[in-house]
PDB file of C-alpha atoms in Angstrom:
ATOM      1  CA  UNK C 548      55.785 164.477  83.994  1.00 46.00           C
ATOM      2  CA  UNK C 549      53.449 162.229  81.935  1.00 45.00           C
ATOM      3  CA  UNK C 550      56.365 159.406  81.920  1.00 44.00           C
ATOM      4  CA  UNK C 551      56.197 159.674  85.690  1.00 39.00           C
ATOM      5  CA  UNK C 552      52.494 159.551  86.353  1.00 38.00           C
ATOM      6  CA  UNK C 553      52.180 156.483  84.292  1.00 40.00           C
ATOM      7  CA  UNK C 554      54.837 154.771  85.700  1.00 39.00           C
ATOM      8  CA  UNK C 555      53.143 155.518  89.219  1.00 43.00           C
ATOM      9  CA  UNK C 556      49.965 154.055  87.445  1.00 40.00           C
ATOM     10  CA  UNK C 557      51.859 150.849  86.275  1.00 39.00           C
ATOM     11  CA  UNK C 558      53.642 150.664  89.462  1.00 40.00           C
ATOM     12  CA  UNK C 559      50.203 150.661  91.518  1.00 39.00           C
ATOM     13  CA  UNK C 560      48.569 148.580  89.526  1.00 38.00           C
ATOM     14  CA  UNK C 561      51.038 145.205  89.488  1.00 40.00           C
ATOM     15  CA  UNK C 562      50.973 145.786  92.865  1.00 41.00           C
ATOM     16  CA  UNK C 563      47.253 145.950  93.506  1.00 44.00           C
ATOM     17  CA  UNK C 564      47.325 142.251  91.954  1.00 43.00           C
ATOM     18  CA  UNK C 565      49.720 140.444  92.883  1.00 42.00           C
ATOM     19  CA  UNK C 566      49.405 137.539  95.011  1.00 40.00           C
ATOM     20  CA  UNK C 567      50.044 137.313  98.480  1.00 44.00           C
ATOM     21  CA  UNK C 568      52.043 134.239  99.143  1.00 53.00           C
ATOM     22  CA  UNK C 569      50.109 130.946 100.915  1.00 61.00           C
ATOM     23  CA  UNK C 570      50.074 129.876 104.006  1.00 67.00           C
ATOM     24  CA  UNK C 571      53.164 127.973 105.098  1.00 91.00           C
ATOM     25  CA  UNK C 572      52.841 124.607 107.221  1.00 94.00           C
ATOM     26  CA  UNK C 573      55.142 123.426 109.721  1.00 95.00           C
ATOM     27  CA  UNK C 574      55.127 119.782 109.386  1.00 96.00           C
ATOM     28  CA  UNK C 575      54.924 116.696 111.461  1.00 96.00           C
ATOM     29  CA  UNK C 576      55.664 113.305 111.166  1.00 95.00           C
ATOM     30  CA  UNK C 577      56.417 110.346 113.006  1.00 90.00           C
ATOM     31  CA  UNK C 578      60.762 109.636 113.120  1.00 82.00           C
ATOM     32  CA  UNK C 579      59.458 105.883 112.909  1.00 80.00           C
ATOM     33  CA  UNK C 580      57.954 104.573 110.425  1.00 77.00           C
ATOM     34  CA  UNK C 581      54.078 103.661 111.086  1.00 75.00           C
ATOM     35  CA  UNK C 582      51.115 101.601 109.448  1.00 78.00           C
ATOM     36  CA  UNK C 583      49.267 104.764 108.416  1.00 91.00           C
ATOM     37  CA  UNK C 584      52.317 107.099 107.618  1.00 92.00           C
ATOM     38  CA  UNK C 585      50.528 110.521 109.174  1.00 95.00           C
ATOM     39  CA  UNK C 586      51.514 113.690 108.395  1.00 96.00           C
ATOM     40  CA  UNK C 587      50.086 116.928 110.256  1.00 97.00           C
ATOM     41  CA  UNK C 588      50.966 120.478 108.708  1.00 97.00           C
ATOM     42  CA  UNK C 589      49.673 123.635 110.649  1.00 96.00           C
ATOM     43  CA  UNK C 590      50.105 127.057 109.997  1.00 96.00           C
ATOM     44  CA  UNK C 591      49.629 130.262 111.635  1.00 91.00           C
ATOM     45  CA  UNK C 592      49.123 132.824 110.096  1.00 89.00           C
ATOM     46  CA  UNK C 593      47.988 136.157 111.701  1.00 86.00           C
ATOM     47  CA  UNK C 594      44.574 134.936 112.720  1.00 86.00           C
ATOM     48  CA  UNK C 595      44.071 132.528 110.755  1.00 91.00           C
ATOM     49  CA  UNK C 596      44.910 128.854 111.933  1.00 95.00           C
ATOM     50  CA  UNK C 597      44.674 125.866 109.156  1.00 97.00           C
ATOM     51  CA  UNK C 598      45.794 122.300 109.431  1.00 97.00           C
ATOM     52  CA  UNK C 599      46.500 119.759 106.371  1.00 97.00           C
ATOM     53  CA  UNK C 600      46.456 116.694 108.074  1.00 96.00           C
ATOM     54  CA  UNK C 601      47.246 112.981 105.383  1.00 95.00           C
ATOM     55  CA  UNK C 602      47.231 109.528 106.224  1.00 93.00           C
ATOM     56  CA  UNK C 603      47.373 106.079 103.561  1.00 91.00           C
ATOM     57  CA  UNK C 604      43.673 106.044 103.216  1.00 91.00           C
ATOM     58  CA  UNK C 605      42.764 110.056 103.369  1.00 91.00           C
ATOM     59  CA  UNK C 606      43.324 113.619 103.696  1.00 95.00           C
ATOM     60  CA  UNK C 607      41.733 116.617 106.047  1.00 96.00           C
ATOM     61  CA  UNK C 608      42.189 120.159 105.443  1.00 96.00           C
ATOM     62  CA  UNK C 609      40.504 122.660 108.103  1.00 97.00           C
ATOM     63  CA  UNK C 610      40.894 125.370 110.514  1.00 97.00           C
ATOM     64  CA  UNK C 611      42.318 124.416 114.284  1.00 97.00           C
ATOM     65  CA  UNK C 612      41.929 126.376 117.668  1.00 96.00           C
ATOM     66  CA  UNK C 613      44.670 126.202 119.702  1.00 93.00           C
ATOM     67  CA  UNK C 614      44.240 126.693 123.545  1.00 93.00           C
ATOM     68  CA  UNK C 615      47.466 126.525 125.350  1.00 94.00           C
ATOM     69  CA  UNK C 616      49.154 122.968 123.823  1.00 96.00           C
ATOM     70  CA  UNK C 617      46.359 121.507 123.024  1.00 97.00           C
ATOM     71  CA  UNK C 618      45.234 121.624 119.427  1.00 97.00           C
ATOM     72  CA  UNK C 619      42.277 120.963 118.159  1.00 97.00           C
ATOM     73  CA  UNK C 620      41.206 120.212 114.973  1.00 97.00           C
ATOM     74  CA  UNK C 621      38.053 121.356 113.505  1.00 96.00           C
ATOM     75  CA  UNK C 622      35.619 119.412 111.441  1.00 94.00           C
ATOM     76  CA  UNK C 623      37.957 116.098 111.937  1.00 95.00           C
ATOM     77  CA  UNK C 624      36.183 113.539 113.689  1.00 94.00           C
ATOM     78  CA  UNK C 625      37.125 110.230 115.284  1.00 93.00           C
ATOM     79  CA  UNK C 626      36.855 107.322 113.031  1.00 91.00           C
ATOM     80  CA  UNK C 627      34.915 105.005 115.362  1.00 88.00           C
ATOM     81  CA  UNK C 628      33.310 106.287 118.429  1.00 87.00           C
ATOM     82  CA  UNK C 629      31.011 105.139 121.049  1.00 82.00           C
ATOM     83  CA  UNK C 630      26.813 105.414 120.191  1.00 79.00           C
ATOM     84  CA  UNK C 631      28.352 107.452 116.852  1.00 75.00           C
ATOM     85  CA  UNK C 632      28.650 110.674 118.420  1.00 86.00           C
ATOM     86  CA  UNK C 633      31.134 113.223 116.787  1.00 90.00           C
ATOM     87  CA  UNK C 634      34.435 113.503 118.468  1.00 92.00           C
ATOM     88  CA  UNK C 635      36.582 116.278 117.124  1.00 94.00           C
ATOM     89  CA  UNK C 636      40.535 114.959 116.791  1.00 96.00           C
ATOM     90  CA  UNK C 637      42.850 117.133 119.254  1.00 97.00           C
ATOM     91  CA  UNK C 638      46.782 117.079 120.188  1.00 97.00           C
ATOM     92  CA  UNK C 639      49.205 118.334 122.365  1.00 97.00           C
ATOM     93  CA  UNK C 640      52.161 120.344 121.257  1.00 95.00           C
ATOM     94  CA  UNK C 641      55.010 119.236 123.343  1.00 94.00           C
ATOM     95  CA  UNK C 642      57.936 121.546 122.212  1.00 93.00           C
ATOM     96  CA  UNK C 643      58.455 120.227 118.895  1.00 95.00           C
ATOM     97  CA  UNK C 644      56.438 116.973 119.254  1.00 97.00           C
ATOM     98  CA  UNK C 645      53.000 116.610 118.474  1.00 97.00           C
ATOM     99  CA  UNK C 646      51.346 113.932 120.598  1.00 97.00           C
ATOM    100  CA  UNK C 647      47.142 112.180 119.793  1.00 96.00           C
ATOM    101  CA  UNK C 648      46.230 109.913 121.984  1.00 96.00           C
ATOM    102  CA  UNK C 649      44.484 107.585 118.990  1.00 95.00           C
ATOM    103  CA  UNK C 650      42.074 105.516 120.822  1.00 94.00           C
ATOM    104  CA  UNK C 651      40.472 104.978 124.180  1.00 92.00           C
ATOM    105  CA  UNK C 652      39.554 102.556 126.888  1.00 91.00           C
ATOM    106  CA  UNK C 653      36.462 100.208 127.799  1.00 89.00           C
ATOM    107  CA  UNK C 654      34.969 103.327 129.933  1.00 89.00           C
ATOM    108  CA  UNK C 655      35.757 106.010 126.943  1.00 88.00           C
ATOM    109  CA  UNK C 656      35.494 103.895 123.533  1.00 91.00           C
ATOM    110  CA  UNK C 657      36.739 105.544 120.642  1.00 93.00           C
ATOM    111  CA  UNK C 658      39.672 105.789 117.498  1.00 94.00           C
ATOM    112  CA  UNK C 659      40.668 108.596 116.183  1.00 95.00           C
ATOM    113  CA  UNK C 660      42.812 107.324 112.974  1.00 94.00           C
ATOM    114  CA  UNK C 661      41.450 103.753 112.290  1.00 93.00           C
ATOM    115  CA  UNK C 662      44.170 103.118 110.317  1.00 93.00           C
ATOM    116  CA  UNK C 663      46.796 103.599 112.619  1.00 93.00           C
ATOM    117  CA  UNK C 664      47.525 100.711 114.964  1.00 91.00           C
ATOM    118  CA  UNK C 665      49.813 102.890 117.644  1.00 92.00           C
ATOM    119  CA  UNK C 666      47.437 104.023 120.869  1.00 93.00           C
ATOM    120  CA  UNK C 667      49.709 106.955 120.954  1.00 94.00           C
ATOM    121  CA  UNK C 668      50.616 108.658 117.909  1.00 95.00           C
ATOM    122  CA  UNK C 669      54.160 110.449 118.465  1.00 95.00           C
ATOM    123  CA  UNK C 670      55.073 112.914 115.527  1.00 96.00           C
ATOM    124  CA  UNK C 671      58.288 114.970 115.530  1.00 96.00           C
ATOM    125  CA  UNK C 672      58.757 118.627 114.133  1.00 96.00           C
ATOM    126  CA  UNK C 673      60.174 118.100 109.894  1.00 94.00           C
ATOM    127  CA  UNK C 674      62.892 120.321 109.716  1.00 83.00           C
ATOM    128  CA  UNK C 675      63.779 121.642 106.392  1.00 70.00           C
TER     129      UNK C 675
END
């Protein structure tokens, strides 16, 4: 009986502490290559929405709302935009493309990704 409860002891114990795994990203990146090689990862899980998103010259991890396909990506602001106001970077998921519209026109001035040259930034689902 002893041998019993303190294997129920052990048994409770390891599994009070283990680790629940981390989140996994599905990834995206562009099937051509690009002057700013970006990568977006997002993951979903339960509640909890987080993006990883990388580029040549830097790196954004944060939470993203997602309202129908579009995406958008909190605390990640446009590189250059019009009178310096803060313009928070959003997508649309098309199936299992991921589509940013990187910079604007003469009416609506702005860049999201200063690095990248493309006006539309086309990435593809990774599979693995």
């Amino acid at each position: 009986m002893k041998n019993l409860l303190y294997l129920s002891a052990c048994f409770f114990l390891v599994s009070g502490c283990a680790k629940s795994p981390g989140a996994s990203f599905v990834y995206y990146q562009s099937s051509v290559p690009t002057s700013c090689n970006l990568v977006v990862g997002l993951s979903q899980e339960d509640s909890q929405f987080e993006y990883k998103v990388t580029t040549d010259t830097r790196t954004a991890i944060g939470n993203f709302v997602k309202s129908g396909q579009q995406v958008i990506f909190s605390e990640l602001y446009a590189s250059e935009s019009a009178e310096n106001s803060k313009i928070e970077v959003s997508a649309l998921i098309k199936g299992d493309t991921l589509v940013i519209q990187n910079f604007g026109n003469r009416m609506n001035p702005f860049t999201l990704f200063s690095e990248c040259d493309d006006k539309y930034l086309s990435l593809v689902r990774v599979r693995t």
